[in-house]
Amino acid sequence: MINELNRLLEDLHDLQIYWSVEAKNREDESGRMYADGMSHGFKCTAIALHTVLRKYTAFESKESERADGEDEVV
């Protein structure tokens, strides 16, 4: 699951870069605003996913430490 989410994070980053470049290349104001909004949306989504991944990874490491600690007590 973590690998799929990391790939999704990379894809979101690629989409953000694409729309950022597209915003610079658009000639009309509405096109630039649309592309800039798309870029910003993908950036926010990637930040949210990154936060979830960090929390999930921290939770997994605590669970594994707890499991390791239980083995030592017995």
mmCIF file with all atom_site columns, C-alpha atoms in Angstrom:
data_model
loop_
_atom_site.group_PDB
_atom_site.id
_atom_site.type_symbol
_atom_site.label_atom_id
_atom_site.label_alt_id
_atom_site.label_comp_id
_atom_site.label_asym_id
_atom_site.label_entity_id
_atom_site.label_seq_id
_atom_site.pdbx_PDB_ins_code
_atom_site.Cartn_x
_atom_site.Cartn_y
_atom_site.Cartn_z
_atom_site.occupancy
_atom_site.B_iso_or_equiv
_atom_site.pdbx_formal_charge
_atom_site.auth_seq_id
_atom_site.auth_comp_id
_atom_site.auth_asym_id
_atom_site.auth_atom_id
_atom_site.pdbx_PDB_model_num
ATOM 1  C CA . MET A 1 1  ? 0.000  0.000   0.000   1.00 0.00 ? 1  MET A CA 1
ATOM 2  C CA . ILE A 1 2  ? 2.803  2.400   0.860   1.00 0.00 ? 2  ILE A CA 1
ATOM 3  C CA . ASN A 1 3  ? 4.426  1.826   -2.532  1.00 0.00 ? 3  ASN A CA 1
ATOM 4  C CA . GLU A 1 4  ? 1.202  2.667   -4.365  1.00 0.00 ? 4  GLU A CA 1
ATOM 5  C CA . LEU A 1 5  ? 0.757  5.836   -2.331  1.00 0.00 ? 5  LEU A CA 1
ATOM 6  C CA . ASN A 1 6  ? 4.362  6.858   -3.001  1.00 0.00 ? 6  ASN A CA 1
ATOM 7  C CA . ARG A 1 7  ? 3.788  6.369   -6.727  1.00 0.00 ? 7  ARG A CA 1
ATOM 8  C CA . LEU A 1 8  ? 0.628  8.450   -6.462  1.00 0.00 ? 8  LEU A CA 1
ATOM 9  C CA . LEU A 1 9  ? 2.637  11.148  -4.700  1.00 0.00 ? 9  LEU A CA 1
ATOM 10 C CA . GLU A 1 10 ? 5.153  11.140  -7.566  1.00 0.00 ? 10 GLU A CA 1
ATOM 11 C CA . ASP A 1 11 ? 2.329  11.334  -10.117 1.00 0.00 ? 11 ASP A CA 1
ATOM 12 C CA . LEU A 1 12 ? 0.785  14.283  -8.286  1.00 0.00 ? 12 LEU A CA 1
ATOM 13 C CA . HIS A 1 13 ? 4.151  16.016  -8.297  1.00 0.00 ? 13 HIS A CA 1
ATOM 14 C CA . ASP A 1 14 ? 4.497  15.425  -12.048 1.00 0.00 ? 14 ASP A CA 1
ATOM 15 C CA . LEU A 1 15 ? 1.000  16.786  -12.669 1.00 0.00 ? 15 LEU A CA 1
ATOM 16 C CA . GLN A 1 16 ? 1.757  19.849  -10.547 1.00 0.00 ? 16 GLN A CA 1
ATOM 17 C CA . ILE A 1 17 ? 4.899  20.538  -12.576 1.00 0.00 ? 17 ILE A CA 1
ATOM 18 C CA . TYR A 1 18 ? 3.019  20.041  -15.858 1.00 0.00 ? 18 TYR A CA 1
ATOM 19 C CA . TRP A 1 19 ? 0.288  22.518  -14.913 1.00 0.00 ? 19 TRP A CA 1
ATOM 20 C CA . SER A 1 20 ? 2.830  24.978  -13.541 1.00 0.00 ? 20 SER A CA 1
ATOM 21 C CA . VAL A 1 21 ? 4.627  25.013  -16.896 1.00 0.00 ? 21 VAL A CA 1
ATOM 22 C CA . GLU A 1 22 ? 1.295  25.167  -18.691 1.00 0.00 ? 22 GLU A CA 1
ATOM 23 C CA . ALA A 1 23 ? 0.338  28.257  -16.654 1.00 0.00 ? 23 ALA A CA 1
ATOM 24 C CA . LYS A 1 24 ? 3.475  30.005  -17.879 1.00 0.00 ? 24 LYS A CA 1
ATOM 25 C CA . ASN A 1 25 ? 2.846  29.025  -21.497 1.00 0.00 ? 25 ASN A CA 1
ATOM 26 C CA . ARG A 1 26 ? -0.804 30.070  -21.712 1.00 0.00 ? 26 ARG A CA 1
ATOM 27 C CA . GLU A 1 27 ? -1.357 33.337  -23.527 1.00 0.00 ? 27 GLU A CA 1
ATOM 28 C CA . ASP A 1 28 ? -4.813 34.246  -22.273 1.00 0.00 ? 28 ASP A CA 1
ATOM 29 C CA . GLU A 1 29 ? -5.421 35.339  -18.685 1.00 0.00 ? 29 GLU A CA 1
ATOM 30 C CA . SER A 1 30 ? -8.212 32.845  -18.014 1.00 0.00 ? 30 SER A CA 1
ATOM 31 C CA . GLY A 1 31 ? -6.060 29.981  -19.315 1.00 0.00 ? 31 GLY A CA 1
ATOM 32 C CA . ARG A 1 32 ? -3.187 31.016  -17.042 1.00 0.00 ? 32 ARG A CA 1
ATOM 33 C CA . MET A 1 33 ? -5.523 31.266  -14.065 1.00 0.00 ? 33 MET A CA 1
ATOM 34 C CA . TYR A 1 34 ? -7.034 27.848  -14.806 1.00 0.00 ? 34 TYR A CA 1
ATOM 35 C CA . ALA A 1 35 ? -3.629 26.172  -15.193 1.00 0.00 ? 35 ALA A CA 1
ATOM 36 C CA . ASP A 1 36 ? -2.314 27.913  -12.081 1.00 0.00 ? 36 ASP A CA 1
ATOM 37 C CA . GLY A 1 37 ? -5.345 26.690  -10.135 1.00 0.00 ? 37 GLY A CA 1
ATOM 38 C CA . MET A 1 38 ? -4.786 23.145  -11.355 1.00 0.00 ? 38 MET A CA 1
ATOM 39 C CA . SER A 1 39 ? -1.136 23.337  -10.328 1.00 0.00 ? 39 SER A CA 1
ATOM 40 C CA . HIS A 1 40 ? -2.074 24.635  -6.899  1.00 0.00 ? 40 HIS A CA 1
ATOM 41 C CA . GLY A 1 41 ? -4.705 21.924  -6.452  1.00 0.00 ? 41 GLY A CA 1
ATOM 42 C CA . PHE A 1 42 ? -2.271 19.128  -7.254  1.00 0.00 ? 42 PHE A CA 1
ATOM 43 C CA . LYS A 1 43 ? 0.298  20.700  -4.932  1.00 0.00 ? 43 LYS A CA 1
ATOM 44 C CA . CYS A 1 44 ? -2.197 20.820  -2.041  1.00 0.00 ? 44 CYS A CA 1
ATOM 45 C CA . THR A 1 45 ? -3.266 17.243  -2.702  1.00 0.00 ? 45 THR A CA 1
ATOM 46 C CA . ALA A 1 46 ? 0.364  16.073  -2.706  1.00 0.00 ? 46 ALA A CA 1
ATOM 47 C CA . ILE A 1 47 ? 1.011  17.884  0.583   1.00 0.00 ? 47 ILE A CA 1
ATOM 48 C CA . ALA A 1 48 ? -2.026 16.224  2.177   1.00 0.00 ? 48 ALA A CA 1
ATOM 49 C CA . LEU A 1 49 ? -0.988 12.788  0.922   1.00 0.00 ? 49 LEU A CA 1
ATOM 50 C CA . HIS A 1 50 ? 2.572  13.331  2.127   1.00 0.00 ? 50 HIS A CA 1
ATOM 51 C CA . THR A 1 51 ? 1.249  14.177  5.591   1.00 0.00 ? 51 THR A CA 1
ATOM 52 C CA . VAL A 1 52 ? -0.869 11.011  5.660   1.00 0.00 ? 52 VAL A CA 1
ATOM 53 C CA . LEU A 1 53 ? 2.117  8.919   4.566   1.00 0.00 ? 53 LEU A CA 1
ATOM 54 C CA . ARG A 1 54 ? 4.334  10.404  7.296   1.00 0.00 ? 54 ARG A CA 1
ATOM 55 C CA . LYS A 1 55 ? 1.717  9.703   9.967   1.00 0.00 ? 55 LYS A CA 1
ATOM 56 C CA . TYR A 1 56 ? 1.138  6.182   8.684   1.00 0.00 ? 56 TYR A CA 1
ATOM 57 C CA . THR A 1 57 ? 4.871  5.459   8.606   1.00 0.00 ? 57 THR A CA 1
ATOM 58 C CA . ALA A 1 58 ? 5.298  6.834   12.136  1.00 0.00 ? 58 ALA A CA 1
ATOM 59 C CA . PHE A 1 59 ? 2.367  4.702   13.330  1.00 0.00 ? 59 PHE A CA 1
ATOM 60 C CA . GLU A 1 60 ? 3.853  1.577   11.750  1.00 0.00 ? 60 GLU A CA 1
ATOM 61 C CA . SER A 1 61 ? 7.253  2.207   13.326  1.00 0.00 ? 61 SER A CA 1
ATOM 62 C CA . LYS A 1 62 ? 5.654  2.667   16.779  1.00 0.00 ? 62 LYS A CA 1
ATOM 63 C CA . GLU A 1 63 ? 3.683  -0.535  16.331  1.00 0.00 ? 63 GLU A CA 1
ATOM 64 C CA . SER A 1 64 ? 6.807  -2.463  15.339  1.00 0.00 ? 64 SER A CA 1
ATOM 65 C CA . GLU A 1 65 ? 8.739  -1.013  18.303  1.00 0.00 ? 65 GLU A CA 1
ATOM 66 C CA . ARG A 1 66 ? 5.905  -2.020  20.605  1.00 0.00 ? 66 ARG A CA 1
ATOM 67 C CA . ALA A 1 67 ? 5.909  -5.537  19.148  1.00 0.00 ? 67 ALA A CA 1
ATOM 68 C CA . ASP A 1 68 ? 9.688  -5.745  19.520  1.00 0.00 ? 68 ASP A CA 1
ATOM 69 C CA . GLY A 1 69 ? 9.456  -4.517  23.103  1.00 0.00 ? 69 GLY A CA 1
ATOM 70 C CA . GLU A 1 70 ? 6.857  -7.143  23.990  1.00 0.00 ? 70 GLU A CA 1
ATOM 71 C CA . ASP A 1 71 ? 9.160  -9.902  22.770  1.00 0.00 ? 71 ASP A CA 1
ATOM 72 C CA . GLU A 1 72 ? 11.948 -8.709  25.056  1.00 0.00 ? 72 GLU A CA 1
ATOM 73 C CA . VAL A 1 73 ? 9.747  -8.636  28.181  1.00 0.00 ? 73 VAL A CA 1
ATOM 74 C CA . VAL A 1 74 ? 8.728  -12.303 27.801  1.00 0.00 ? 74 VAL A CA 1
#
